PDB file of C-alpha atoms in Angstrom:
ATOM      1  CA  UNK T   5      58.120  35.710 -20.765  1.00  0.00           C
ATOM      2  CA  UNK T   6      55.839  38.605 -21.548  1.00  0.00           C
ATOM      3  CA  UNK T   7      58.572  40.953 -22.706  1.00  0.00           C
ATOM      4  CA  UNK T   8      62.171  41.181 -23.815  1.00  0.00           C
ATOM      5  CA  UNK T   9      64.457  40.505 -20.888  1.00  0.00           C
ATOM      6  CA  UNK T  10      68.008  41.770 -20.656  1.00  0.00           C
ATOM      7  CA  UNK T  11      70.655  40.947 -18.085  1.00  0.00           C
ATOM      8  CA  UNK T  12      72.445  42.200 -16.206  1.00  0.00           C
ATOM      9  CA  UNK T  13      70.573  45.433 -15.724  1.00  0.00           C
ATOM     10  CA  UNK T  14      73.771  47.223 -14.748  1.00  0.00           C
ATOM     11  CA  UNK T  15      77.387  46.278 -15.379  1.00  0.00           C
ATOM     12  CA  UNK T  16      80.525  48.039 -14.249  1.00  0.00           C
ATOM     13  CA  UNK T  17      83.681  46.856 -15.978  1.00  0.00           C
ATOM     14  CA  UNK T  18      87.283  47.845 -15.615  1.00  0.00           C
ATOM     15  CA  UNK T  19      88.916  49.050 -18.793  1.00  0.00           C
ATOM     16  CA  UNK T  20      90.290  46.075 -20.657  1.00  0.00           C
ATOM     17  CA  UNK T  21      87.828  43.611 -19.165  1.00  0.00           C
ATOM     18  CA  UNK T  22      85.599  41.455 -21.374  1.00  0.00           C
ATOM     19  CA  UNK T  23      81.824  41.620 -20.840  1.00  0.00           C
ATOM     20  CA  UNK T  24      78.856  39.588 -22.036  1.00  0.00           C
ATOM     21  CA  UNK T  25      75.357  41.006 -22.214  1.00  0.00           C
ATOM     22  CA  UNK T  26      72.364  38.753 -22.543  1.00  0.00           C
ATOM     23  CA  UNK T  27      69.044  39.215 -24.305  1.00  0.00           C
ATOM     24  CA  UNK T  28      66.044  36.920 -23.925  1.00  0.00           C
ATOM     25  CA  UNK T  29      63.587  37.856 -26.677  1.00  0.00           C
ATOM     26  CA  UNK T  30      59.887  37.166 -26.638  1.00  0.00           C
ATOM     27  CA  UNK T  31      59.349  33.480 -27.307  1.00  0.00           C
ATOM     28  CA  UNK T  32      58.913  32.763 -31.013  1.00  0.00           C
ATOM     29  CA  UNK T  33      60.214  36.118 -32.186  1.00  0.00           C
ATOM     30  CA  UNK T  34      62.247  35.717 -35.326  1.00  0.00           C
ATOM     31  CA  UNK T  35      64.053  39.032 -35.505  1.00  0.00           C
ATOM     32  CA  UNK T  36      66.431  40.370 -32.897  1.00  0.00           C
ATOM     33  CA  UNK T  37      68.231  43.706 -32.896  1.00  0.00           C
ATOM     34  CA  UNK T  38      70.987  45.131 -30.719  1.00  0.00           C
ATOM     35  CA  UNK T  39      71.421  48.873 -30.237  1.00  0.00           C
ATOM     36  CA  UNK T  40      73.854  51.077 -28.367  1.00  0.00           C
ATOM     37  CA  UNK T  41      72.439  54.190 -26.722  1.00  0.00           C
ATOM     38  CA  UNK T  42      74.945  56.709 -25.438  1.00  0.00           C
ATOM     39  CA  UNK T  43      73.887  59.310 -22.906  1.00  0.00           C
ATOM     40  CA  UNK T  44      71.691  61.935 -24.523  1.00  0.00           C
ATOM     41  CA  UNK T  45      71.584  60.138 -27.853  1.00  0.00           C
ATOM     42  CA  UNK T  46      69.141  57.965 -29.704  1.00  0.00           C
ATOM     43  CA  UNK T  47      69.708  54.235 -30.106  1.00  0.00           C
ATOM     44  CA  UNK T  48      72.377  53.354 -32.673  1.00  0.00           C
ATOM     45  CA  UNK T  49      71.919  50.134 -34.598  1.00  0.00           C
ATOM     46  CA  UNK T  50      74.581  47.508 -33.945  1.00  0.00           C
ATOM     47  CA  UNK T  51      73.458  44.219 -35.439  1.00  0.00           C
ATOM     48  CA  UNK T  52      70.428  42.196 -36.563  1.00  0.00           C
ATOM     49  CA  UNK T  53      69.572  38.506 -36.423  1.00  0.00           C
ATOM     50  CA  UNK T  54      66.882  36.569 -38.196  1.00  0.00           C
ATOM     51  CA  UNK T  55      66.656  33.354 -36.201  1.00  0.00           C
ATOM     52  CA  UNK T  56      70.271  32.253 -35.735  1.00  0.00           C
ATOM     53  CA  UNK T  57      71.594  34.052 -38.794  1.00  0.00           C
ATOM     54  CA  UNK T  58      73.340  37.360 -38.294  1.00  0.00           C
ATOM     55  CA  UNK T  59      72.125  39.223 -41.362  1.00  0.00           C
ATOM     56  CA  UNK T  60      73.574  42.635 -40.652  1.00  0.00           C
ATOM     57  CA  UNK T  61      76.464  43.579 -38.402  1.00  0.00           C
ATOM     58  CA  UNK T  62      77.344  46.828 -40.093  1.00  0.00           C
ATOM     59  CA  UNK T  63      76.730  48.840 -36.932  1.00  0.00           C
ATOM     60  CA  UNK T  64      79.260  47.066 -34.738  1.00  0.00           C
ATOM     61  CA  UNK T  65      81.823  49.795 -33.961  1.00  0.00           C
ATOM     62  CA  UNK T  66      84.910  47.589 -33.905  1.00  0.00           C
ATOM     63  CA  UNK T  67      86.089  43.994 -33.995  1.00  0.00           C
ATOM     64  CA  UNK T  68      85.966  44.033 -30.199  1.00  0.00           C
ATOM     65  CA  UNK T  69      82.195  43.696 -30.498  1.00  0.00           C
ATOM     66  CA  UNK T  70      80.732  40.301 -31.234  1.00  0.00           C
ATOM     67  CA  UNK T  71      77.152  39.039 -31.130  1.00  0.00           C
ATOM     68  CA  UNK T  72      75.696  35.582 -31.421  1.00  0.00           C
ATOM     69  CA  UNK T  73      72.348  33.850 -31.332  1.00  0.00           C
ATOM     70  CA  UNK T  74      73.284  30.193 -31.760  1.00  0.00           C
ATOM     71  CA  UNK T  75      69.854  28.615 -31.323  1.00  0.00           C
ATOM     72  CA  UNK T  76      67.767  31.442 -32.699  1.00  0.00           C
ATOM     73  CA  UNK T  77      66.425  32.558 -29.346  1.00  0.00           C
ATOM     74  CA  UNK T  78      68.722  33.992 -26.654  1.00  0.00           C
ATOM     75  CA  UNK T  79      71.393  36.353 -27.905  1.00  0.00           C
ATOM     76  CA  UNK T  80      74.647  37.486 -26.339  1.00  0.00           C
ATOM     77  CA  UNK T  81      76.539  40.659 -27.133  1.00  0.00           C
ATOM     78  CA  UNK T  82      80.181  40.364 -26.161  1.00  0.00           C
ATOM     79  CA  UNK T  83      82.580  43.253 -25.869  1.00  0.00           C
ATOM     80  CA  UNK T  84      86.241  42.417 -25.558  1.00  0.00           C
ATOM     81  CA  UNK T  85      88.860  44.660 -23.949  1.00  0.00           C
ATOM     82  CA  UNK T  86      86.282  47.267 -22.991  1.00  0.00           C
ATOM     83  CA  UNK T  87      87.132  50.939 -23.421  1.00  0.00           C
ATOM     84  CA  UNK T  88      85.605  53.971 -21.734  1.00  0.00           C
ATOM     85  CA  UNK T  89      83.840  54.936 -24.957  1.00  0.00           C
ATOM     86  CA  UNK T  90      81.903  51.653 -24.742  1.00  0.00           C
ATOM     87  CA  UNK T  91      79.979  53.050 -21.771  1.00  0.00           C
ATOM     88  CA  UNK T  92      76.346  53.180 -22.864  1.00  0.00           C
ATOM     89  CA  UNK T  93      73.015  51.468 -22.515  1.00  0.00           C
ATOM     90  CA  UNK T  94      72.789  48.403 -24.730  1.00  0.00           C
ATOM     91  CA  UNK T  95      69.268  47.719 -25.930  1.00  0.00           C
ATOM     92  CA  UNK T  96      67.830  44.579 -27.393  1.00  0.00           C
ATOM     93  CA  UNK T  97      64.605  44.433 -29.398  1.00  0.00           C
ATOM     94  CA  UNK T  98      62.720  41.529 -30.923  1.00  0.00           C
ATOM     95  CA  UNK T  99      59.993  41.124 -33.485  1.00  0.00           C
ATOM     96  CA  UNK T 100      57.765  38.275 -34.578  1.00  0.00           C
ATOM     97  CA  UNK T 101      58.385  38.618 -38.299  1.00  0.00           C
ATOM     98  CA  UNK T 102      61.477  39.171 -40.354  1.00  0.00           C
ATOM     99  CA  UNK T 103      62.581  42.706 -41.073  1.00  0.00           C
ATOM    100  CA  UNK T 104      61.457  42.732 -44.685  1.00  0.00           C
ATOM    101  CA  UNK T 105      57.886  41.796 -43.888  1.00  0.00           C
ATOM    102  CA  UNK T 106      57.356  43.624 -40.665  1.00  0.00           C
ATOM    103  CA  UNK T 107      54.689  46.282 -40.474  1.00  0.00           C
ATOM    104  CA  UNK T 108      54.825  47.080 -36.820  1.00  0.00           C
ATOM    105  CA  UNK T 109      57.405  48.165 -34.321  1.00  0.00           C
ATOM    106  CA  UNK T 110      59.626  46.042 -32.205  1.00  0.00           C
ATOM    107  CA  UNK T 111      59.439  45.237 -28.512  1.00  0.00           C
ATOM    108  CA  UNK T 112      62.389  46.644 -26.635  1.00  0.00           C
ATOM    109  CA  UNK T 113      64.012  45.402 -23.477  1.00  0.00           C
ATOM    110  CA  UNK T 114      64.954  47.709 -20.615  1.00  0.00           C
ATOM    111  CA  UNK T 115      68.605  47.581 -21.573  1.00  0.00           C
ATOM    112  CA  UNK T 116      71.907  46.936 -19.858  1.00  0.00           C
ATOM    113  CA  UNK T 117      73.746  50.006 -18.628  1.00  0.00           C
ATOM    114  CA  UNK T 118      77.460  49.393 -19.084  1.00  0.00           C
ATOM    115  CA  UNK T 119      79.927  51.651 -17.321  1.00  0.00           C
ATOM    116  CA  UNK T 120      83.606  51.196 -18.078  1.00  0.00           C
ATOM    117  CA  UNK T 121      85.916  52.660 -15.458  1.00  0.00           C
TER     118      UNK T 121
ATOM    119  CA  UNK Q  16      73.720  59.698 -45.553  1.00  0.00           C
ATOM    120  CA  UNK Q  17      70.679  57.731 -44.591  1.00  0.00           C
ATOM    121  CA  UNK Q  18      69.298  59.040 -41.348  1.00  0.00           C
ATOM    122  CA  UNK Q  19      66.408  60.267 -39.299  1.00  0.00           C
ATOM    123  CA  UNK Q  20      66.749  63.633 -37.589  1.00  0.00           C
ATOM    124  CA  UNK Q  21      64.951  65.380 -34.792  1.00  0.00           C
ATOM    125  CA  UNK Q  22      65.650  69.073 -34.414  1.00  0.00           C
ATOM    126  CA  UNK Q  23      63.871  69.755 -31.149  1.00  0.00           C
ATOM    127  CA  UNK Q  24      66.101  68.651 -28.306  1.00  0.00           C
ATOM    128  CA  UNK Q  25      64.009  69.797 -25.375  1.00  0.00           C
ATOM    129  CA  UNK Q  26      60.447  71.049 -25.452  1.00  0.00           C
ATOM    130  CA  UNK Q  27      58.688  72.513 -22.426  1.00  0.00           C
ATOM    131  CA  UNK Q  28      54.929  72.923 -22.465  1.00  0.00           C
ATOM    132  CA  UNK Q  29      52.178  73.657 -20.030  1.00  0.00           C
ATOM    133  CA  UNK Q  30      49.382  71.154 -19.602  1.00  0.00           C
ATOM    134  CA  UNK Q  31      46.660  71.404 -22.274  1.00  0.00           C
ATOM    135  CA  UNK Q  32      49.053  72.990 -24.771  1.00  0.00           C
ATOM    136  CA  UNK Q  33      49.319  71.465 -28.231  1.00  0.00           C
ATOM    137  CA  UNK Q  34      52.409  69.498 -29.192  1.00  0.00           C
ATOM    138  CA  UNK Q  35      54.278  69.057 -32.428  1.00  0.00           C
ATOM    139  CA  UNK Q  36      57.667  67.321 -32.540  1.00  0.00           C
ATOM    140  CA  UNK Q  37      59.625  67.371 -35.765  1.00  0.00           C
ATOM    141  CA  UNK Q  38      61.122  64.368 -37.543  1.00  0.00           C
ATOM    142  CA  UNK Q  39      62.773  64.335 -40.951  1.00  0.00           C
ATOM    143  CA  UNK Q  40      64.088  61.334 -42.805  1.00  0.00           C
ATOM    144  CA  UNK Q  41      66.673  61.093 -45.525  1.00  0.00           C
ATOM    145  CA  UNK Q  42      66.649  57.718 -47.179  1.00  0.00           C
ATOM    146  CA  UNK Q  43      65.084  56.277 -50.278  1.00  0.00           C
ATOM    147  CA  UNK Q  44      63.237  53.121 -51.118  1.00  0.00           C
ATOM    148  CA  UNK Q  45      60.372  51.909 -49.001  1.00  0.00           C
ATOM    149  CA  UNK Q  46      59.691  54.399 -46.263  1.00  0.00           C
ATOM    150  CA  UNK Q  47      58.560  53.138 -42.896  1.00  0.00           C
ATOM    151  CA  UNK Q  48      58.616  55.427 -39.924  1.00  0.00           C
ATOM    152  CA  UNK Q  49      57.971  55.026 -36.222  1.00  0.00           C
ATOM    153  CA  UNK Q  50      57.601  57.115 -33.115  1.00  0.00           C
ATOM    154  CA  UNK Q  51      58.621  55.680 -29.773  1.00  0.00           C
ATOM    155  CA  UNK Q  52      58.262  57.059 -26.266  1.00  0.00           C
ATOM    156  CA  UNK Q  53      60.535  56.384 -23.314  1.00  0.00           C
ATOM    157  CA  UNK Q  54      59.153  57.332 -19.926  1.00  0.00           C
ATOM    158  CA  UNK Q  55      61.709  57.941 -17.162  1.00  0.00           C
ATOM    159  CA  UNK Q  56      63.259  54.658 -16.119  1.00  0.00           C
ATOM    160  CA  UNK Q  57      61.279  52.622 -18.609  1.00  0.00           C
ATOM    161  CA  UNK Q  58      61.947  50.956 -21.933  1.00  0.00           C
ATOM    162  CA  UNK Q  59      61.076  52.253 -25.372  1.00  0.00           C
ATOM    163  CA  UNK Q  60      57.422  51.831 -26.294  1.00  0.00           C
ATOM    164  CA  UNK Q  61      55.882  52.148 -29.731  1.00  0.00           C
ATOM    165  CA  UNK Q  62      53.492  55.083 -30.134  1.00  0.00           C
ATOM    166  CA  UNK Q  63      52.636  54.711 -33.804  1.00  0.00           C
ATOM    167  CA  UNK Q  64      53.993  53.649 -37.172  1.00  0.00           C
ATOM    168  CA  UNK Q  65      53.614  54.449 -40.854  1.00  0.00           C
ATOM    169  CA  UNK Q  66      54.191  52.013 -43.691  1.00  0.00           C
ATOM    170  CA  UNK Q  67      51.774  53.003 -46.437  1.00  0.00           C
ATOM    171  CA  UNK Q  68      48.251  54.225 -47.032  1.00  0.00           C
ATOM    172  CA  UNK Q  69      46.694  57.082 -45.107  1.00  0.00           C
ATOM    173  CA  UNK Q  70      49.497  59.527 -44.309  1.00  0.00           C
ATOM    174  CA  UNK Q  71      47.763  60.575 -41.095  1.00  0.00           C
ATOM    175  CA  UNK Q  72      48.518  57.893 -38.545  1.00  0.00           C
ATOM    176  CA  UNK Q  73      46.817  57.648 -35.186  1.00  0.00           C
ATOM    177  CA  UNK Q  74      48.607  56.025 -32.289  1.00  0.00           C
ATOM    178  CA  UNK Q  75      48.112  55.329 -28.639  1.00  0.00           C
ATOM    179  CA  UNK Q  76      47.532  57.897 -25.890  1.00  0.00           C
ATOM    180  CA  UNK Q  77      46.014  60.438 -28.284  1.00  0.00           C
ATOM    181  CA  UNK Q  78      49.133  60.886 -30.410  1.00  0.00           C
ATOM    182  CA  UNK Q  79      49.098  61.159 -34.189  1.00  0.00           C
ATOM    183  CA  UNK Q  80      51.668  61.778 -36.899  1.00  0.00           C
ATOM    184  CA  UNK Q  81      51.476  62.911 -40.487  1.00  0.00           C
ATOM    185  CA  UNK Q  82      53.732  61.595 -43.226  1.00  0.00           C
ATOM    186  CA  UNK Q  83      54.451  64.368 -45.736  1.00  0.00           C
ATOM    187  CA  UNK Q  84      56.520  62.934 -48.554  1.00  0.00           C
ATOM    188  CA  UNK Q  85      57.276  66.296 -50.168  1.00  0.00           C
ATOM    189  CA  UNK Q  86      58.804  67.522 -46.932  1.00  0.00           C
ATOM    190  CA  UNK Q  87      60.444  64.209 -45.927  1.00  0.00           C
ATOM    191  CA  UNK Q  88      58.739  64.684 -42.597  1.00  0.00           C
ATOM    192  CA  UNK Q  89      56.829  62.624 -40.045  1.00  0.00           C
ATOM    193  CA  UNK Q  90      55.958  65.026 -37.256  1.00  0.00           C
ATOM    194  CA  UNK Q  91      54.328  63.849 -34.059  1.00  0.00           C
ATOM    195  CA  UNK Q  92      51.324  65.765 -32.731  1.00  0.00           C
ATOM    196  CA  UNK Q  93      48.992  65.804 -29.787  1.00  0.00           C
ATOM    197  CA  UNK Q  94      46.266  68.433 -29.382  1.00  0.00           C
ATOM    198  CA  UNK Q  95      46.433  68.667 -25.595  1.00  0.00           C
ATOM    199  CA  UNK Q  96      49.350  67.344 -23.552  1.00  0.00           C
ATOM    200  CA  UNK Q  97      49.205  66.058 -20.014  1.00  0.00           C
ATOM    201  CA  UNK Q  98      51.818  66.018 -17.257  1.00  0.00           C
ATOM    202  CA  UNK Q  99      52.071  62.252 -17.771  1.00  0.00           C
ATOM    203  CA  UNK Q 100      53.363  62.833 -21.318  1.00  0.00           C
ATOM    204  CA  UNK Q 101      56.677  63.980 -19.862  1.00  0.00           C
ATOM    205  CA  UNK Q 102      59.165  61.619 -21.524  1.00  0.00           C
ATOM    206  CA  UNK Q 103      61.763  61.240 -24.258  1.00  0.00           C
ATOM    207  CA  UNK Q 104      60.383  60.803 -27.779  1.00  0.00           C
ATOM    208  CA  UNK Q 105      62.283  59.094 -30.570  1.00  0.00           C
ATOM    209  CA  UNK Q 106      61.570  58.985 -34.266  1.00  0.00           C
ATOM    210  CA  UNK Q 107      62.881  55.950 -36.160  1.00  0.00           C
ATOM    211  CA  UNK Q 108      62.954  54.816 -39.764  1.00  0.00           C
ATOM    212  CA  UNK Q 109      63.874  51.998 -42.100  1.00  0.00           C
ATOM    213  CA  UNK Q 110      62.570  49.198 -39.917  1.00  0.00           C
ATOM    214  CA  UNK Q 111      64.221  50.700 -36.871  1.00  0.00           C
ATOM    215  CA  UNK Q 112      67.680  50.857 -38.369  1.00  0.00           C
ATOM    216  CA  UNK Q 113      67.896  54.616 -37.836  1.00  0.00           C
ATOM    217  CA  UNK Q 114      66.842  56.514 -34.750  1.00  0.00           C
ATOM    218  CA  UNK Q 115      66.790  60.241 -34.170  1.00  0.00           C
ATOM    219  CA  UNK Q 116      68.612  61.716 -31.211  1.00  0.00           C
ATOM    220  CA  UNK Q 117      65.370  62.143 -29.318  1.00  0.00           C
ATOM    221  CA  UNK Q 118      63.308  65.042 -28.012  1.00  0.00           C
ATOM    222  CA  UNK Q 119      62.813  65.478 -24.312  1.00  0.00           C
ATOM    223  CA  UNK Q 120      59.317  66.722 -23.523  1.00  0.00           C
ATOM    224  CA  UNK Q 121      58.630  68.319 -20.167  1.00  0.00           C
ATOM    225  CA  UNK Q 122      55.014  69.132 -19.371  1.00  0.00           C
ATOM    226  CA  UNK Q 123      54.471  71.578 -16.549  1.00  0.00           C
ATOM    227  CA  UNK Q 124      51.292  71.018 -14.535  1.00  0.00           C
TER     228      UNK Q 124
END
């Protein structure tokens, strides 16, 4: 597609429920980032993929968060046993080149708004 | 700690006023800095970026930013704002690893 697509657009989960958020990057984009954006805050880095390799997951807040990109294209962010503090917008961004060589910004998706009740 | 900070949380301007939004970075190594804009209900869009060379960077929609190494700053400027510039503005650094908390700009017609 023309842009980064994220689904679902909105997700309401009961506390303790597992959720899976999907990101379809721009075709051919090598790099893929996940961010968490809490209300009134800037995006916080979660994890970074270069193709199928997860090169940096230092931003994942706990072991309940897990991300994968098995074929180097679509990525899924999974949150197990959701807590109220997980409520946020989860953003995905992709880029054509790898992080070390990039000299332009990334294309962001519209995000998935997760509300844990 | 490595970070990017924005000190203006909410800026209100009248149309045609000049704009300057502050951004400071605190990390070493190769410095690359970005400004993004997020219009209401829309996704983040890149306004401009700095990697090297001319410290005065021109972006889209009449925005520009100046990288001042001695001040660790990368402030965003626009000489004359329009109502349509009402949005949230984010500074980011280190290949988008760090984002500021954002500045909400409201332009009054």
